[in-house]
Tab-separated table of C-alpha atoms in Angstrom:
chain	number	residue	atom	x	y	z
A	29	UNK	CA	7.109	32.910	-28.073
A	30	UNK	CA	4.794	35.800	-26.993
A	31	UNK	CA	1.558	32.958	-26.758
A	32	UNK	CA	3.887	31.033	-24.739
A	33	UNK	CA	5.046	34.099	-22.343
A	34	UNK	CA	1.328	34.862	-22.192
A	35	UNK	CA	0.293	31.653	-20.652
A	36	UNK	CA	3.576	31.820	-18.133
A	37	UNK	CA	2.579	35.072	-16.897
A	38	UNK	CA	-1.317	33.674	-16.901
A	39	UNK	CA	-0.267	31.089	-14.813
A	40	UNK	CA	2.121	33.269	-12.479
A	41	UNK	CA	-0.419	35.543	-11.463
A	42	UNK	CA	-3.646	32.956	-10.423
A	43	UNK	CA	-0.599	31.434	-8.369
A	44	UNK	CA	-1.496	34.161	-5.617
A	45	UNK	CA	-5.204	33.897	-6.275
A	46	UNK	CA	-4.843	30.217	-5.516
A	47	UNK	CA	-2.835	30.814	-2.293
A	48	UNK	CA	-5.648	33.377	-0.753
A	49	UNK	CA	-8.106	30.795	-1.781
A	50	UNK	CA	-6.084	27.745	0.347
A	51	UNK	CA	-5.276	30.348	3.122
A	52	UNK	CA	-9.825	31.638	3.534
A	53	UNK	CA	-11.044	30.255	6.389
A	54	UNK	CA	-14.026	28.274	5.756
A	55	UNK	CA	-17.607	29.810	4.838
A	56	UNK	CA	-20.062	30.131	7.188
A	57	UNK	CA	-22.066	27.373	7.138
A	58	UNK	CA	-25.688	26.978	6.061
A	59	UNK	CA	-28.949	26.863	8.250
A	60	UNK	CA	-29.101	23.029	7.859
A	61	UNK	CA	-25.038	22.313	8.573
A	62	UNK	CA	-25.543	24.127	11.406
A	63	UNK	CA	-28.482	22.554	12.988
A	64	UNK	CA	-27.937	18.855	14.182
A	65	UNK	CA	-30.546	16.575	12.651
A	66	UNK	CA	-32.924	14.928	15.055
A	67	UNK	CA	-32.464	11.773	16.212
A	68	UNK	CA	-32.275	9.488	19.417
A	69	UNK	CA	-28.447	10.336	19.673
A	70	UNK	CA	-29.499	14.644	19.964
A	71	UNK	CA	-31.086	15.900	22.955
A	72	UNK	CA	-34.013	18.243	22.028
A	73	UNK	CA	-34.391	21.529	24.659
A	74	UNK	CA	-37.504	21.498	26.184
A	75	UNK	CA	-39.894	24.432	24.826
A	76	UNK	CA	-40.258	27.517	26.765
A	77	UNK	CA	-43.206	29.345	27.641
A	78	UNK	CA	-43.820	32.679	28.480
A	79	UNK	CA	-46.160	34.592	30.568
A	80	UNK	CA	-48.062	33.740	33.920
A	81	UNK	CA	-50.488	30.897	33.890
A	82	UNK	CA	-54.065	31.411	32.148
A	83	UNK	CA	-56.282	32.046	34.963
A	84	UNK	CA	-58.997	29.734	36.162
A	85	UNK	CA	-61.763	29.120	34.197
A	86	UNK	CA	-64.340	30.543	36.845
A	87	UNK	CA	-62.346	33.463	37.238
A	88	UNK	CA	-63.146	34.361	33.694
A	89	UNK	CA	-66.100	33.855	34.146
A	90	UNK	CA	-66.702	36.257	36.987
A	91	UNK	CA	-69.570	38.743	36.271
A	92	UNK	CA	-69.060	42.453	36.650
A	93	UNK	CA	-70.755	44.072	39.027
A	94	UNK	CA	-73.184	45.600	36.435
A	95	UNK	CA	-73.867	42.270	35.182
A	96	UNK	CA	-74.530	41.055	38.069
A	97	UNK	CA	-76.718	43.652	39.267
A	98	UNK	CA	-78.700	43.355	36.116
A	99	UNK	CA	-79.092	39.202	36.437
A	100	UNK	CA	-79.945	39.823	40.141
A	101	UNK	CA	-82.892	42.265	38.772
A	102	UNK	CA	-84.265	39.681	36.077
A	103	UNK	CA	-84.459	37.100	39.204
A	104	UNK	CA	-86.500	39.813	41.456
A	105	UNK	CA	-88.698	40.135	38.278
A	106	UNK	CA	-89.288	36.224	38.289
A	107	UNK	CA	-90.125	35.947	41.980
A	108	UNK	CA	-86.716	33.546	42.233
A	109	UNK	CA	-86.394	32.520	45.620
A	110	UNK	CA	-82.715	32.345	46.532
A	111	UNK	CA	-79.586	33.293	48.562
A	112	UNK	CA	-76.163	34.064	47.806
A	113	UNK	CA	-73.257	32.152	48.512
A	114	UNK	CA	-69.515	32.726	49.452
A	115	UNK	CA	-67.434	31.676	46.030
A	116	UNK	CA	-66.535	27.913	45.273
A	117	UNK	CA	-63.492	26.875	44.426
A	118	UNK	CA	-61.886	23.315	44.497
A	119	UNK	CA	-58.313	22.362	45.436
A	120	UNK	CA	-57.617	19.672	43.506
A	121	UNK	CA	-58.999	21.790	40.360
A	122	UNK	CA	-58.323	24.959	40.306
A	123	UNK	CA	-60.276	25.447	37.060
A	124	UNK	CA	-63.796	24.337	38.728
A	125	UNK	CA	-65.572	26.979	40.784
A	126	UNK	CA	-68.150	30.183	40.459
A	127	UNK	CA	-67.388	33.188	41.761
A	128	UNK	CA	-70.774	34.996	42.553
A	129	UNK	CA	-72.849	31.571	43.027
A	130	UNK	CA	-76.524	31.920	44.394
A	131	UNK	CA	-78.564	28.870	45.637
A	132	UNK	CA	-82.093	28.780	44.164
A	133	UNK	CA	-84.937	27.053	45.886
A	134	UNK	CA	-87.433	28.195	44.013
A	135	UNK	CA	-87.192	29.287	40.214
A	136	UNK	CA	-90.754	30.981	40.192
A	137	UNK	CA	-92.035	31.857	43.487
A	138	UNK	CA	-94.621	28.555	43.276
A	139	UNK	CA	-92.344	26.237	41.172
A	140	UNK	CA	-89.751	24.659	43.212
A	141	UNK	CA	-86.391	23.105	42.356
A	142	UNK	CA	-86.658	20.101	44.411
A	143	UNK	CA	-83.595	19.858	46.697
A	144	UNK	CA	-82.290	23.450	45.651
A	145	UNK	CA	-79.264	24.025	43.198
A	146	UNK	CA	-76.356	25.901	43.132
A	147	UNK	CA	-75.968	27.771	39.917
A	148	UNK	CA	-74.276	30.922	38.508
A	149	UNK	CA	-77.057	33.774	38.165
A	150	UNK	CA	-76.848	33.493	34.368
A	151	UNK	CA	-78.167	29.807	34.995
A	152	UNK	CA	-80.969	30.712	36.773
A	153	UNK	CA	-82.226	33.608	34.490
A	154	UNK	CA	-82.506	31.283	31.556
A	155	UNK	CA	-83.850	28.497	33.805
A	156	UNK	CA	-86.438	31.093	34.822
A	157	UNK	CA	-87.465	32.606	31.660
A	158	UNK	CA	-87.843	28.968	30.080
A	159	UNK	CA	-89.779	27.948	32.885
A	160	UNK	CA	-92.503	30.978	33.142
A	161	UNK	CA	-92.645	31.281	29.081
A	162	UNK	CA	-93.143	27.707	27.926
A	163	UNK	CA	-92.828	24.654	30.252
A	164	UNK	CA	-95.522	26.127	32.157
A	165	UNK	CA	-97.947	26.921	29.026
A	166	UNK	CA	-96.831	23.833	27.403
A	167	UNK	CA	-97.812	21.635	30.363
A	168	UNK	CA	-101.505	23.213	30.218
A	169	UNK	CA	-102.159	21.367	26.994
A	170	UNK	CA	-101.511	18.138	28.672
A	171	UNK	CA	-104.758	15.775	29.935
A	172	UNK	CA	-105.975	18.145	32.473
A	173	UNK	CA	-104.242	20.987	32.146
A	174	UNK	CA	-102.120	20.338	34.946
A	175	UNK	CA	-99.540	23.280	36.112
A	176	UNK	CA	-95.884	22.493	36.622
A	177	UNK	CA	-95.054	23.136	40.445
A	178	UNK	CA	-91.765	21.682	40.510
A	179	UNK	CA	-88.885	20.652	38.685
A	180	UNK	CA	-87.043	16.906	39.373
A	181	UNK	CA	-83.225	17.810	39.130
A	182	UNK	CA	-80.417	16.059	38.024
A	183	UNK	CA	-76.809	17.429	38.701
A	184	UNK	CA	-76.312	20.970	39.233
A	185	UNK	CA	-72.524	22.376	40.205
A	186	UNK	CA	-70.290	19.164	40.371
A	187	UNK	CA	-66.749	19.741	39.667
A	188	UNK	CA	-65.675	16.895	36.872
A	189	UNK	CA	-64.986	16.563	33.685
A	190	UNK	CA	-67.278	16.283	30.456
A	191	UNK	CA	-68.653	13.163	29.851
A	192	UNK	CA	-67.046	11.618	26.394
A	193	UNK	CA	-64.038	13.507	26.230
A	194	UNK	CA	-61.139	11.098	27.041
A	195	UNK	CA	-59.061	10.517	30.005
A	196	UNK	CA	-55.767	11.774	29.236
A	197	UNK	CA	-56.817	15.363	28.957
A	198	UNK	CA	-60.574	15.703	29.550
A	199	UNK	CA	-62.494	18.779	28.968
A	200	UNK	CA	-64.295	20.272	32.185
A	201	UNK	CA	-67.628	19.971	32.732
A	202	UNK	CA	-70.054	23.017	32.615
A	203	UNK	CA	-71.068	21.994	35.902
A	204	UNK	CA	-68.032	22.536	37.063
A	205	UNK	CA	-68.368	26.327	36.068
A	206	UNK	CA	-72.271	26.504	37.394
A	207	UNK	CA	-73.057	26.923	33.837
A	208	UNK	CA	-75.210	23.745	33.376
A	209	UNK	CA	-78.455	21.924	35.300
A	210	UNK	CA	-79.935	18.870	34.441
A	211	UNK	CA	-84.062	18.383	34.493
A	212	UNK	CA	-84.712	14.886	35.457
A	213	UNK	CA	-88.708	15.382	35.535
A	214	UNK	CA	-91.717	18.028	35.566
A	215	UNK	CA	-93.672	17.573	38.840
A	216	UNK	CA	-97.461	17.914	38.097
A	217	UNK	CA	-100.190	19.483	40.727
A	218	UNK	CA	-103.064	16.509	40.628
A	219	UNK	CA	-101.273	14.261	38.290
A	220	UNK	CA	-98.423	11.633	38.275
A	221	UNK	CA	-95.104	13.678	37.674
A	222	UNK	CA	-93.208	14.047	33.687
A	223	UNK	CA	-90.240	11.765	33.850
A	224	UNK	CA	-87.609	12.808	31.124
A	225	UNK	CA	-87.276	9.543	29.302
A	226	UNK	CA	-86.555	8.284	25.727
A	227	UNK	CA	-89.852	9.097	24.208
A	228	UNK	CA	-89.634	8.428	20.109
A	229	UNK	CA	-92.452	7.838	18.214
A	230	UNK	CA	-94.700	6.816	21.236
A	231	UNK	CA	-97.339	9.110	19.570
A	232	UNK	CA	-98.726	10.778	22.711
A	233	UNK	CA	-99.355	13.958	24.427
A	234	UNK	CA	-96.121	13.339	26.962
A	235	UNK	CA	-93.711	12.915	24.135
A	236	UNK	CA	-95.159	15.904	22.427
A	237	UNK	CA	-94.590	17.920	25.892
A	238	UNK	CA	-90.975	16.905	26.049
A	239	UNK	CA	-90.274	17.798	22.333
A	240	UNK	CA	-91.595	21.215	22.848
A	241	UNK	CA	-89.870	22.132	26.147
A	242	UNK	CA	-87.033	20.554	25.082
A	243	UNK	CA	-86.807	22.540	21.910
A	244	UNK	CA	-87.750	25.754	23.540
A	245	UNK	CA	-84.514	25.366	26.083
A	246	UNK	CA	-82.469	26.377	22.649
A	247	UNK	CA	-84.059	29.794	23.140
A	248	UNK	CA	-82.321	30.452	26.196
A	249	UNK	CA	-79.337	27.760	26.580
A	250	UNK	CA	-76.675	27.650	24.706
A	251	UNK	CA	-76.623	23.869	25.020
A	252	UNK	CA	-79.526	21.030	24.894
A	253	UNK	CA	-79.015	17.145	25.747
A	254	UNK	CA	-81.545	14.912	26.054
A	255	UNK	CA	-82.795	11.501	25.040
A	256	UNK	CA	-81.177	10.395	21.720
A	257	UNK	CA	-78.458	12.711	21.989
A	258	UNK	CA	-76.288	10.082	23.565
A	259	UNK	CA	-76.392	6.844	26.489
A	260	UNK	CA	-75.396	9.443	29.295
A	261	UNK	CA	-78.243	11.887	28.542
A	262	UNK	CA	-81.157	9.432	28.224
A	263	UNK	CA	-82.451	10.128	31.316
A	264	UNK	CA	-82.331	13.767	31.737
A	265	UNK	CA	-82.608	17.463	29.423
A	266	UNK	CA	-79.076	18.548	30.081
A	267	UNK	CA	-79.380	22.586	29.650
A	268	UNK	CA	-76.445	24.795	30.303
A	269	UNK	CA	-74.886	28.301	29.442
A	270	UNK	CA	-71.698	27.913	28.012
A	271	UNK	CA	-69.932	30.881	25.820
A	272	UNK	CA	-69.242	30.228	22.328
A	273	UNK	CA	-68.503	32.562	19.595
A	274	UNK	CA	-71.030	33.937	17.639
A	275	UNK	CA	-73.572	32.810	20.133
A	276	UNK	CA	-73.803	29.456	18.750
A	277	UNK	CA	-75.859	26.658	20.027
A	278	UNK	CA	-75.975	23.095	19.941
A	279	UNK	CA	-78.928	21.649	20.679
A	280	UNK	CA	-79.647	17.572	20.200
């Protein structure tokens, strides 16, 4: 009788237990219960970003004006014949411009760019300096020891994208920046002018001048195309400035 009584009164008293439990509302539900799966059927909010826009690329890379006062004093060292030039900037790309360009007409004050170029000053330092410390020295060990009075260009500032790097979101060009210049030849006083060409394994005293300059660029460039390196740069020694961490340098 008392078991039985036990049990009774067990029973009578989860009775109200049982009640709370029907009466609870619901739990809260779980991080994946309350996120709709995604499908076709759910429409997904677009992302938001914060902030203003990035600012154009040659706004970052405007000079200070202690930069530039210290690139304009390298060129007056050189003897570079130039002029400055009210800032570039494109409407359809807001991203292509320089900010401080110069025009140079001459990169030594006897060694003309033929046609002029307009570069950032950073372009024309290292275009100097290559210039006056080896393709002039190199040339003299060439049949005759003839001396480099002029340098054949290719492209200079063009705003466009790299070559090779897709359509759908292509990456600009260095030229578009003033960053980059492209050497099509070596003009020779008394003999028949360097042409940049694809030069492997001829053997001879023009292939071994175009190896050297072309290897001495990497000094002062952060970036060196030429022959071999791909179809686009067959024709020319593609030399620019562009900023990479660590200082590092491709050169092909």
């Amino acid at each position: 009788m008392i078991r039985w009584r036990a049990i009774l009164c067990a029973l009578a008293l989860c009775q109200p237990a049982l009640a709370a439990a029907q009466d609870r509302p619901p739990e809260r539900p779980g991080p994946e219960e309350a996120q709709p799966q995604a499908g076709p059927d759910v429409p997904q909010e677009p992302a938001v970003v914060f902030g203003p826009p990035a600012p154009p690329g040659w706004f970052v890379l405007q000079e200070t004006d202690q930069e530039y006062a210290a690139c304009m004093l390298a060129l007056s060292f050189l003897g570079t014949v130039y002029t400055e030039e009210p800032a570039i900037t494109d409407p359809e790309d807001p991203d292509c411009g320089i900010a401080r360009p110069i025009r140079v007409d001459r990169i030594l004050p006897d060694l003309s760019l033929e046609g002029g170029a307009v570069m950032r000053c950073d372009t024309a330092r290292a275009l100097g300096f290559w210039a006056r410390d080896f393709v002039r020295p190199a040339a003299m060990m060439l049949p005759g020891a003839p001396r480099v009075t002029g340098l054949q260009l290719g492209t200079a500032y063009d705003c466009r994208p790299r070559v090779g790097t897709g359509a759908d979101q292509p990456k600009l060009s260095e030229h578009a920046l003033g960053n980059a210049i492209d050497i099509a030849g070596f003009v020779l006083d008394g003999a028949d002018p360097l042409i940049v060409q694809p030069r492997a394994d001829s053997g001879d005293m023009a292939e071994a001048f175009q190896r050297t300059v072309r290897a001495a660029g990497c000094l002062f460039f952060t970036t060196v195309l030429g022959p071999g390196s791909n179809d686009a740069h067959d024709d020319h020694l593609h030399l620019d400035v562009a900023a990479r961490r660590g200082d590092w340098r491709l050169c092909q």
